[in-house]
Short mmCIF file of C-alpha atoms in Angstrom, two decimals:
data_model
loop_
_atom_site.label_atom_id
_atom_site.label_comp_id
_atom_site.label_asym_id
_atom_site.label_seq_id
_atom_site.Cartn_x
_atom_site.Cartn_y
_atom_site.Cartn_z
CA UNK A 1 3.48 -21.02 3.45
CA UNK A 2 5.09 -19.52 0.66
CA UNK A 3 7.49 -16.81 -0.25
CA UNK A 4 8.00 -14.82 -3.05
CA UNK A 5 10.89 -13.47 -4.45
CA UNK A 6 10.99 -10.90 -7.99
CA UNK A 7 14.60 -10.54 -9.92
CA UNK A 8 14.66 -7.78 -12.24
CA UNK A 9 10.97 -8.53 -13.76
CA UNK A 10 10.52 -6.45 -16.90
CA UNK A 11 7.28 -6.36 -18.95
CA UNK A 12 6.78 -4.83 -22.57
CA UNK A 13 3.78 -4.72 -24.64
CA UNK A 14 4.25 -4.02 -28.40
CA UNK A 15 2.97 -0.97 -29.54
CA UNK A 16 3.06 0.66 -33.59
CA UNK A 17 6.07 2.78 -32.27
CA UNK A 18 7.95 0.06 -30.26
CA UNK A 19 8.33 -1.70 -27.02
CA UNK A 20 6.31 0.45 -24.46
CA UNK A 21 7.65 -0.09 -21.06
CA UNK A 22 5.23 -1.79 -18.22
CA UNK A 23 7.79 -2.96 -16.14
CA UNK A 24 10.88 -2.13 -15.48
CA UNK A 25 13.43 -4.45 -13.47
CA UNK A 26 11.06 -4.72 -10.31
CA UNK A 27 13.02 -6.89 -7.90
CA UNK A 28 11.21 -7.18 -4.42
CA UNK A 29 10.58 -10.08 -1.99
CA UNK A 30 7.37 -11.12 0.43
CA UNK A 31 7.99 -13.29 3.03
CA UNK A 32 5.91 -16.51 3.47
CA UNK A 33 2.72 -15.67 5.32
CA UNK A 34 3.36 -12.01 4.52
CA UNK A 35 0.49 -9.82 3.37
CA UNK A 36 2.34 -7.08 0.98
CA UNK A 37 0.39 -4.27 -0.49
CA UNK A 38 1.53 -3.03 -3.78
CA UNK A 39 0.61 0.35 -4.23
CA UNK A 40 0.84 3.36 -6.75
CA UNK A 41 -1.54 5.51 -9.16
CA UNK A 42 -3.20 3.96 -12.08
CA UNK A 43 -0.90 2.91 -14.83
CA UNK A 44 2.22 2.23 -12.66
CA UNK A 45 2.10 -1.55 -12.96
CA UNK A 46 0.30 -3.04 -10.03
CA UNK A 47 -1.94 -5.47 -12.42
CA UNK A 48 0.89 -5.83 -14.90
CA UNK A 49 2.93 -7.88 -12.06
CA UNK A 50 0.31 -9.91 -10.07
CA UNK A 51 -0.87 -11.51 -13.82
CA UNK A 52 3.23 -12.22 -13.82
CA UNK A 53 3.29 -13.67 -10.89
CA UNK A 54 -0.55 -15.25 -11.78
CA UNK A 55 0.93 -16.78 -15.38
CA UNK A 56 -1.54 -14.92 -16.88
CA UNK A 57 1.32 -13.05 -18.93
CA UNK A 58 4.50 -13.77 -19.94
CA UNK A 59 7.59 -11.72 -18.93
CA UNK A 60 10.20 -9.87 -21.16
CA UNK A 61 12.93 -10.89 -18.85
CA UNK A 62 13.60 -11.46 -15.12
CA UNK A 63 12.65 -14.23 -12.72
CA UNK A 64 9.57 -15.42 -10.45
CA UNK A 65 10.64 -17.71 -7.64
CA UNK A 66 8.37 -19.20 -4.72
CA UNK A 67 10.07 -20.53 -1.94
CA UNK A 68 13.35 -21.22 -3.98
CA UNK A 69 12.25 -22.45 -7.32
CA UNK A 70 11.69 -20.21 -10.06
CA UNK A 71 7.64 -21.09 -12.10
CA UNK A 72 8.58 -19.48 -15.07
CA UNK A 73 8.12 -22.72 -17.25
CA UNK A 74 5.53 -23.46 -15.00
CA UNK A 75 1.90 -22.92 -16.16
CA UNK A 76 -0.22 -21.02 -14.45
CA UNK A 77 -2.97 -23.98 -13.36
CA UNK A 78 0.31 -25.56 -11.54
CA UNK A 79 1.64 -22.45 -9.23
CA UNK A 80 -1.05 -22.37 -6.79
CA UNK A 81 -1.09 -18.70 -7.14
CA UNK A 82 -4.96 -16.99 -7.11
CA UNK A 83 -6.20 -13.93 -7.98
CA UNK A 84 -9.44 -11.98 -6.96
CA UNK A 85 -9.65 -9.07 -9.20
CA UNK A 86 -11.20 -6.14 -8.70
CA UNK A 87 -15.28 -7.66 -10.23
CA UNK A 88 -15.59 -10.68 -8.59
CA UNK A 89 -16.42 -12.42 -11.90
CA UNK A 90 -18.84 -14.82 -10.10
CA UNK A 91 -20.62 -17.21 -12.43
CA UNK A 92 -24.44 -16.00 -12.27
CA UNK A 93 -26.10 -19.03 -13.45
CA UNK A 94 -24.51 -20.81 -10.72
CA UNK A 95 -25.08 -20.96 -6.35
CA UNK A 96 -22.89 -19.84 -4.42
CA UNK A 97 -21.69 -22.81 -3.21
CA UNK A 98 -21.18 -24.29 -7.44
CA UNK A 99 -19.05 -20.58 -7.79
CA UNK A 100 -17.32 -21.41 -4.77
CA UNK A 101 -16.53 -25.28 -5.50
CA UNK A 102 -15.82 -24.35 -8.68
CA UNK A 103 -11.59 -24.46 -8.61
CA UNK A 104 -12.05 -27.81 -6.15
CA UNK A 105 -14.15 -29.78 -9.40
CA UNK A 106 -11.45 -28.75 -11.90
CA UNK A 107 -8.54 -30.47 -9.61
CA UNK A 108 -11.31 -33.17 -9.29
CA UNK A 109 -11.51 -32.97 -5.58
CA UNK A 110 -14.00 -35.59 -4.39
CA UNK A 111 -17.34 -34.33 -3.52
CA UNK A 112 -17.68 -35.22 0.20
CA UNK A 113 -14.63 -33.60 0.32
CA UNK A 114 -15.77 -30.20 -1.96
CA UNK A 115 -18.72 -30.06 0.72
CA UNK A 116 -16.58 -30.40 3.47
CA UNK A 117 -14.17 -27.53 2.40
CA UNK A 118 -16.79 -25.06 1.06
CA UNK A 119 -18.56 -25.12 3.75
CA UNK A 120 -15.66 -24.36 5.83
CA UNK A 121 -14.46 -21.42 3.18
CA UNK A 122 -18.07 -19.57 3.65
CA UNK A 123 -17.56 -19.83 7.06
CA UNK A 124 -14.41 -18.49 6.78
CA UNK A 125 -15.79 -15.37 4.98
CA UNK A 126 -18.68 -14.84 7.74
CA UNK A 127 -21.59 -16.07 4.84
CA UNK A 128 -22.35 -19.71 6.51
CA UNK A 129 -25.36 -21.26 4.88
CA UNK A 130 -25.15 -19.33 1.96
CA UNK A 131 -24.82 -22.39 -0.08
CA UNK A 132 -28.22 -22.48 -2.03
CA UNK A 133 -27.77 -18.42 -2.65
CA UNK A 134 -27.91 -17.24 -6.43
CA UNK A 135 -25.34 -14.23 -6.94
CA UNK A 136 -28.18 -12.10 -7.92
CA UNK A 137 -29.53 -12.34 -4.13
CA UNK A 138 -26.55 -11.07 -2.98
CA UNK A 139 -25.13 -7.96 -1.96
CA UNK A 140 -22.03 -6.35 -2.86
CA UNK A 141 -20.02 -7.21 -0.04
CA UNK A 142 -21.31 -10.54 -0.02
CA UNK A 143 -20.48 -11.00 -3.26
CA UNK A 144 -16.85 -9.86 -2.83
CA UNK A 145 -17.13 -12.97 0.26
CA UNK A 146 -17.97 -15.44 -1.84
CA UNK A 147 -14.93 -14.28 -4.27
CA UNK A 148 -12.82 -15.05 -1.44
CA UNK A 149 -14.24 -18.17 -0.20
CA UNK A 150 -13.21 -19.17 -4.17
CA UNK A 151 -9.80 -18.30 -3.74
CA UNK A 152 -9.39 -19.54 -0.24
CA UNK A 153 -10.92 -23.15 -0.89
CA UNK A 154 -8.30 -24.02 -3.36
CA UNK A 155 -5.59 -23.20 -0.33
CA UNK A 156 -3.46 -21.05 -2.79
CA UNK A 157 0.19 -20.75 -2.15
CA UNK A 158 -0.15 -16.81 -3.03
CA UNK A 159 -3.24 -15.05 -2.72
CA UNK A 160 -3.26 -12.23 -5.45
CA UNK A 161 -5.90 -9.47 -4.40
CA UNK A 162 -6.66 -6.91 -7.39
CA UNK A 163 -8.02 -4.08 -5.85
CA UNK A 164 -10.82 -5.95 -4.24
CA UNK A 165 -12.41 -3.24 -2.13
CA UNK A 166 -12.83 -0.42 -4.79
CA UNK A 167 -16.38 -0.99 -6.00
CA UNK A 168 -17.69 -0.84 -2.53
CA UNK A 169 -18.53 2.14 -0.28
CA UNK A 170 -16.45 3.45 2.27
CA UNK A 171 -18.26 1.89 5.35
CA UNK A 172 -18.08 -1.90 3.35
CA UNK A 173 -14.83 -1.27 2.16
CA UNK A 174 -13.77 -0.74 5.93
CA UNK A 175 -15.35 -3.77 7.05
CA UNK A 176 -13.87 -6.08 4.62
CA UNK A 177 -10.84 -4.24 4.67
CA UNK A 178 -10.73 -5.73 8.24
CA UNK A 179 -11.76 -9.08 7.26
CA UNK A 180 -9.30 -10.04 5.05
CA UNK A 181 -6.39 -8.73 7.28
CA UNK A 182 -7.86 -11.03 9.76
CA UNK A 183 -8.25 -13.52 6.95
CA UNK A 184 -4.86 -13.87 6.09
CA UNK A 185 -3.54 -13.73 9.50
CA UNK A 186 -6.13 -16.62 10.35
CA UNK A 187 -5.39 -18.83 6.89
CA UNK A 188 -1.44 -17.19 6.58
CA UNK A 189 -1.49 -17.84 2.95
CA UNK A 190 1.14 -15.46 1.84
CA UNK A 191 -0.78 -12.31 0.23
CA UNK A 192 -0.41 -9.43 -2.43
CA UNK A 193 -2.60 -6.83 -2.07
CA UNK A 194 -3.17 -4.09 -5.09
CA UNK A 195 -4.44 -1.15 -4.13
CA UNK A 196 -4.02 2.44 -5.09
CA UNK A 197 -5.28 3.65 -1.74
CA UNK A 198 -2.30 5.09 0.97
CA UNK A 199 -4.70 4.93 3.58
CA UNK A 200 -5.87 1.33 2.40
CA UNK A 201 -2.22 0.55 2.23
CA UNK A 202 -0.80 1.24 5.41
CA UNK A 203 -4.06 -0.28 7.32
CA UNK A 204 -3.76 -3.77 5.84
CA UNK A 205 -0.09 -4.41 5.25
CA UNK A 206 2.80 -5.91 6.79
CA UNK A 207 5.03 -3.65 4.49
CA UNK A 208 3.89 -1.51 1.33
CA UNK A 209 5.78 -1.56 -2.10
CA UNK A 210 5.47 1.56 -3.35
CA UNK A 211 5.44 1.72 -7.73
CA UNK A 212 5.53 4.53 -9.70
CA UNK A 213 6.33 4.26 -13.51
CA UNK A 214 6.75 0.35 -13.75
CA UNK A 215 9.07 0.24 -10.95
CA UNK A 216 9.64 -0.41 -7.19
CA UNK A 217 10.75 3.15 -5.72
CA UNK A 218 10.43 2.23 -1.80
CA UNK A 219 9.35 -0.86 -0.06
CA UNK A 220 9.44 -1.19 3.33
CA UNK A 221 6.54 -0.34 6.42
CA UNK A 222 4.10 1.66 6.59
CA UNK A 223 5.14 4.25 8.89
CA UNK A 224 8.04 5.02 6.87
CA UNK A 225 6.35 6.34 4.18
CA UNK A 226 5.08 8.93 6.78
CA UNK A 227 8.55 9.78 8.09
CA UNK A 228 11.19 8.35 5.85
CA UNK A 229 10.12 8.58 2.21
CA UNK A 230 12.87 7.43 0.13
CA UNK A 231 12.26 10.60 -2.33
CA UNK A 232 10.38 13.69 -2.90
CA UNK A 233 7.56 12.07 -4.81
CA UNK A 234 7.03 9.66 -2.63
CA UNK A 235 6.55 12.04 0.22
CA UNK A 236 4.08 13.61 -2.62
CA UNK A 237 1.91 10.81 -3.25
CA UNK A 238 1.45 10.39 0.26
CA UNK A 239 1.13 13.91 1.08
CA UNK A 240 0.53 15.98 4.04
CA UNK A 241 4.87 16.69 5.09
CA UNK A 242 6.09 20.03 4.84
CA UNK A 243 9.19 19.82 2.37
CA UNK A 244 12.26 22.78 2.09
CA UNK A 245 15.06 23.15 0.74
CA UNK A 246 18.24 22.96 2.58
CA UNK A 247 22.07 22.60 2.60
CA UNK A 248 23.35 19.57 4.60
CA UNK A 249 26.45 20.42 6.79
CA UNK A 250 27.78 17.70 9.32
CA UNK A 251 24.88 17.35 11.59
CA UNK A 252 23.19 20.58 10.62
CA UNK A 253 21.03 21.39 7.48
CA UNK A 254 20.95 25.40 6.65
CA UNK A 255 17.53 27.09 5.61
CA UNK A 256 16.55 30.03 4.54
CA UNK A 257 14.80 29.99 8.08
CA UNK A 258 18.28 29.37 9.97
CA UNK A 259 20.49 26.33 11.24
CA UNK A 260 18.78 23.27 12.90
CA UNK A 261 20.40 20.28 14.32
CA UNK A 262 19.44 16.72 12.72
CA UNK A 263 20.02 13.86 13.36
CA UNK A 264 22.82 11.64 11.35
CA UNK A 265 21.95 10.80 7.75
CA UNK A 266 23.89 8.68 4.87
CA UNK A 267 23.55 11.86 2.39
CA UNK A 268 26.39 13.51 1.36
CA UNK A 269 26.81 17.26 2.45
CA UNK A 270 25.38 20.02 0.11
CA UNK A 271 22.02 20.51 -1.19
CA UNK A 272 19.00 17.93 0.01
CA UNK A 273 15.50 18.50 0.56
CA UNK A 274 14.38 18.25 4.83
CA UNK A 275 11.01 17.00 5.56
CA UNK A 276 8.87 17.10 8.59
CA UNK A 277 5.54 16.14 9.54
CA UNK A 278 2.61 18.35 10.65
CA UNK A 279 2.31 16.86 14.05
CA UNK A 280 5.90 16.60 14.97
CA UNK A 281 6.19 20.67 14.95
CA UNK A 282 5.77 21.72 18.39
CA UNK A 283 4.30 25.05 19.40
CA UNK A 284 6.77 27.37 22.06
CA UNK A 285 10.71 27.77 21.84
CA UNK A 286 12.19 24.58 23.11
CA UNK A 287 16.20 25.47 22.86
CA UNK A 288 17.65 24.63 19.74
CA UNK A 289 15.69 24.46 16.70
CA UNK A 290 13.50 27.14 17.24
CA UNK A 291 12.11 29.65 14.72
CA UNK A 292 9.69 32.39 14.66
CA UNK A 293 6.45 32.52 12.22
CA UNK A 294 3.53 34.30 12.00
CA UNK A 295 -0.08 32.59 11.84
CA UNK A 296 -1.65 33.05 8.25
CA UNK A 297 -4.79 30.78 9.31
CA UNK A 298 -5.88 28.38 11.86
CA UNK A 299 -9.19 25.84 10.75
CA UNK A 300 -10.77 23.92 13.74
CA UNK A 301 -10.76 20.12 12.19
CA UNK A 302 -12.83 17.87 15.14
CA UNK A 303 -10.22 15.85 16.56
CA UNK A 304 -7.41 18.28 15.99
CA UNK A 305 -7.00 21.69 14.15
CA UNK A 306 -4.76 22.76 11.29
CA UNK A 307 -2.59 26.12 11.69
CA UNK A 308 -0.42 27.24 8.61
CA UNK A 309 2.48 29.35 9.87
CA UNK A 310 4.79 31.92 7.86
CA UNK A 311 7.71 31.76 8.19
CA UNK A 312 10.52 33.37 6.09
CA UNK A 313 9.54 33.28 2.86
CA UNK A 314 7.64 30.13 3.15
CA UNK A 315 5.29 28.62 4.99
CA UNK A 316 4.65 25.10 7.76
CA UNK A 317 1.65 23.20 7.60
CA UNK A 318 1.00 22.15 11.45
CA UNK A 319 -1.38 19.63 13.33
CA UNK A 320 -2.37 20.51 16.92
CA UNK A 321 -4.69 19.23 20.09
CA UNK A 322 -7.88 21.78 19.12
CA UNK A 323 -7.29 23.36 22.44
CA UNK A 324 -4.34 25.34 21.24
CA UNK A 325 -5.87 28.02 19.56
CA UNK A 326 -4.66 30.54 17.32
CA UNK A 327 -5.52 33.66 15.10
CA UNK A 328 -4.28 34.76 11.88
CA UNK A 329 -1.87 37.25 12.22
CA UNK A 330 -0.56 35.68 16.23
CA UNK A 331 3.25 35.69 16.33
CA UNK A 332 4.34 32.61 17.65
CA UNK A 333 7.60 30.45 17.94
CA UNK A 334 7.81 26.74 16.63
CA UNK A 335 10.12 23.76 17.55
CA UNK A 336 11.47 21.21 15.28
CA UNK A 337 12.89 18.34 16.70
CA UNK A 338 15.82 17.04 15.85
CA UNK A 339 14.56 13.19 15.33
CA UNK A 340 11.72 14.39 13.27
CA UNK A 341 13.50 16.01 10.95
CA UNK A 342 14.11 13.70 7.95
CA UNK A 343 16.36 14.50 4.67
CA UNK A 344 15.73 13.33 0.93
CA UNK A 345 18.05 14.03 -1.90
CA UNK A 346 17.12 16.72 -4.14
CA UNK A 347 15.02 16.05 -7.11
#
């Protein structure tokens, strides 16, 4: 297994006006046998870095190590590092097991031995005697398998996955979604995942680097996106956390609602933005950090309902059980607890 460690990586294309930007000083590290998912909105750099780390492009500056040697003079045939992008790019005028065998014949692997190993690879990927298959038989999903099987039979160092899942439909995407955690866990080939997908994100990955505007802005795991984003727009991009304004004091923050006790934070005192999440408010005083609001609607969601509360001049966005029921105009009082209330600096 193999780990992988970024130092300041920085990536510019030419353009008629100048350098334009693509990366900018990403430093981040994946521990061997890790499985990583780098995620962020179109544009922000995902691709740009795995064809780094691939050797498919050349950096502007900065350093690519595995284990503790850096491959930047090394080319990209010799680093053992594989990417799946997002089309499979299967060769159509060959089977599935020629696409799959096709890495093992340019390292000149004996054939006994390509056999041996693609056969093992397909089984690997849950398509066992698919050897004689033409791509064209196949389905999407199965041809997404035999992409991996490709990447897998080679027994990559990294495994670079370029937003494998998006061409699928949601009830594929889950499935393989599923099969290549349990992929990587099985094979623990350390992994990079691409995705642009929080919810994708957070179900696959040991920890999620976060990029927005060719750089790293939070990496760590998945929860703590949830309740510890690093900014405000990373609590944006995941969404769903009501965010205030508020003046940090000691172990108090001041609102326009009133004083509520938090717990420590490395911020300085003064103006910071407090975050909580839906289903940490509580309905019903509970001693301190209790306010009063005023129902402005309440929508019955299945498993759970959504309530959105006025308070002040403002308003809370709350998850609840469905059996707590409540009608627009209710007054009602709310509890925030003190270990669920989490503080950002201000933009």
């Amino acid at each position: 297994m193999t780990s992988l460690t970024l130092t300041r990586l920085t990536k510019d294309f030419p353009s008629r006006a100048g350098p334009v930007a693509a990366l900018r000083e990403v430093s981040l590290r994946v521990e061997s046998g890790e499985l990583v998912a780098l995620l962020g909105p179109s544009g922000c750099g995902k691709t740009t870095t795995l064809r780094l780390i691939a050797g498919l492009l050349d950096p502007t500056s900065g350093d690519i190590v595995f284990d503790d040697e850096s491959v930047l003079r090394v080319p990209p045939e010799k680093r053992g590092a594989v990417m799946v992008f997002q089309g499979h790019l299967l060769f159509p005028f060959m089977s599935v097991a020629d696409n799959v065998a096709f890495g093992l014949k340019m390292r000149r692997v004996g054939r006994d031995e390509i056999k041996r190993r693609v056969a093992e690879a397909l089984a690997l990927v849950r398509l066992p005697g698919f050897e004689s298959r033409w791509t064209d038989e196949l389905s999407g999903g199965q041809r997404q398998r035999v992409a991996l099987a490709r990447a897998l039979v080679v027994r990559p160092k990294l495994l670079l996955l370029d937003e494998p899942l998006s061409n699928l439909d949601p009830e594929l995407r889950e499935e393989l979604r599923a099969d290549i955690v349990s992929l990587q866990k099985q094979s623990g080939i350390t992994t990079l995942f691409v995705t642009h997908d929080q919810a994708e994100a957070v179900a696959i990955a040991d920890r999620v680097a976060l990029m927005m505007d060719g750089a790293v802005t939070q990496m760590g795991r998945p929860q703590d996106f949830y309740e510890r984003p690093a900014e405000a727009r990373v609590a944006r991009f995941f969404g769903g956390l009501n965010i205030f304004p508020a003046r940090k004091r000691g172990d108090l923050i001041e609102t326009e609602w009133g004083a509520f006790a938090v717990n420590p934070s490395s911020l300085p005192d003064g103006p910071v933005l407090a975050t909580i999440r839906p289903e940490a408010i509580q309905f019903g005083p509970n001693g301190a950090n209790t306010l009063a609001g005023q129902v402005a609607a309440w929508t019955y969601q299945g498993e759970s309902a959504r309530c959105r509360v006025l308070v002040g001049g403002g308003t809370l966005e709350i998850t609840s059980p469905p059996y707590i029921t409540c009608r627009p105009g209710d007054a009602i009082q709310l509890h925030l607890p003190r270990e669920r209330i989490w503080l950002m600096p201000v933009e």
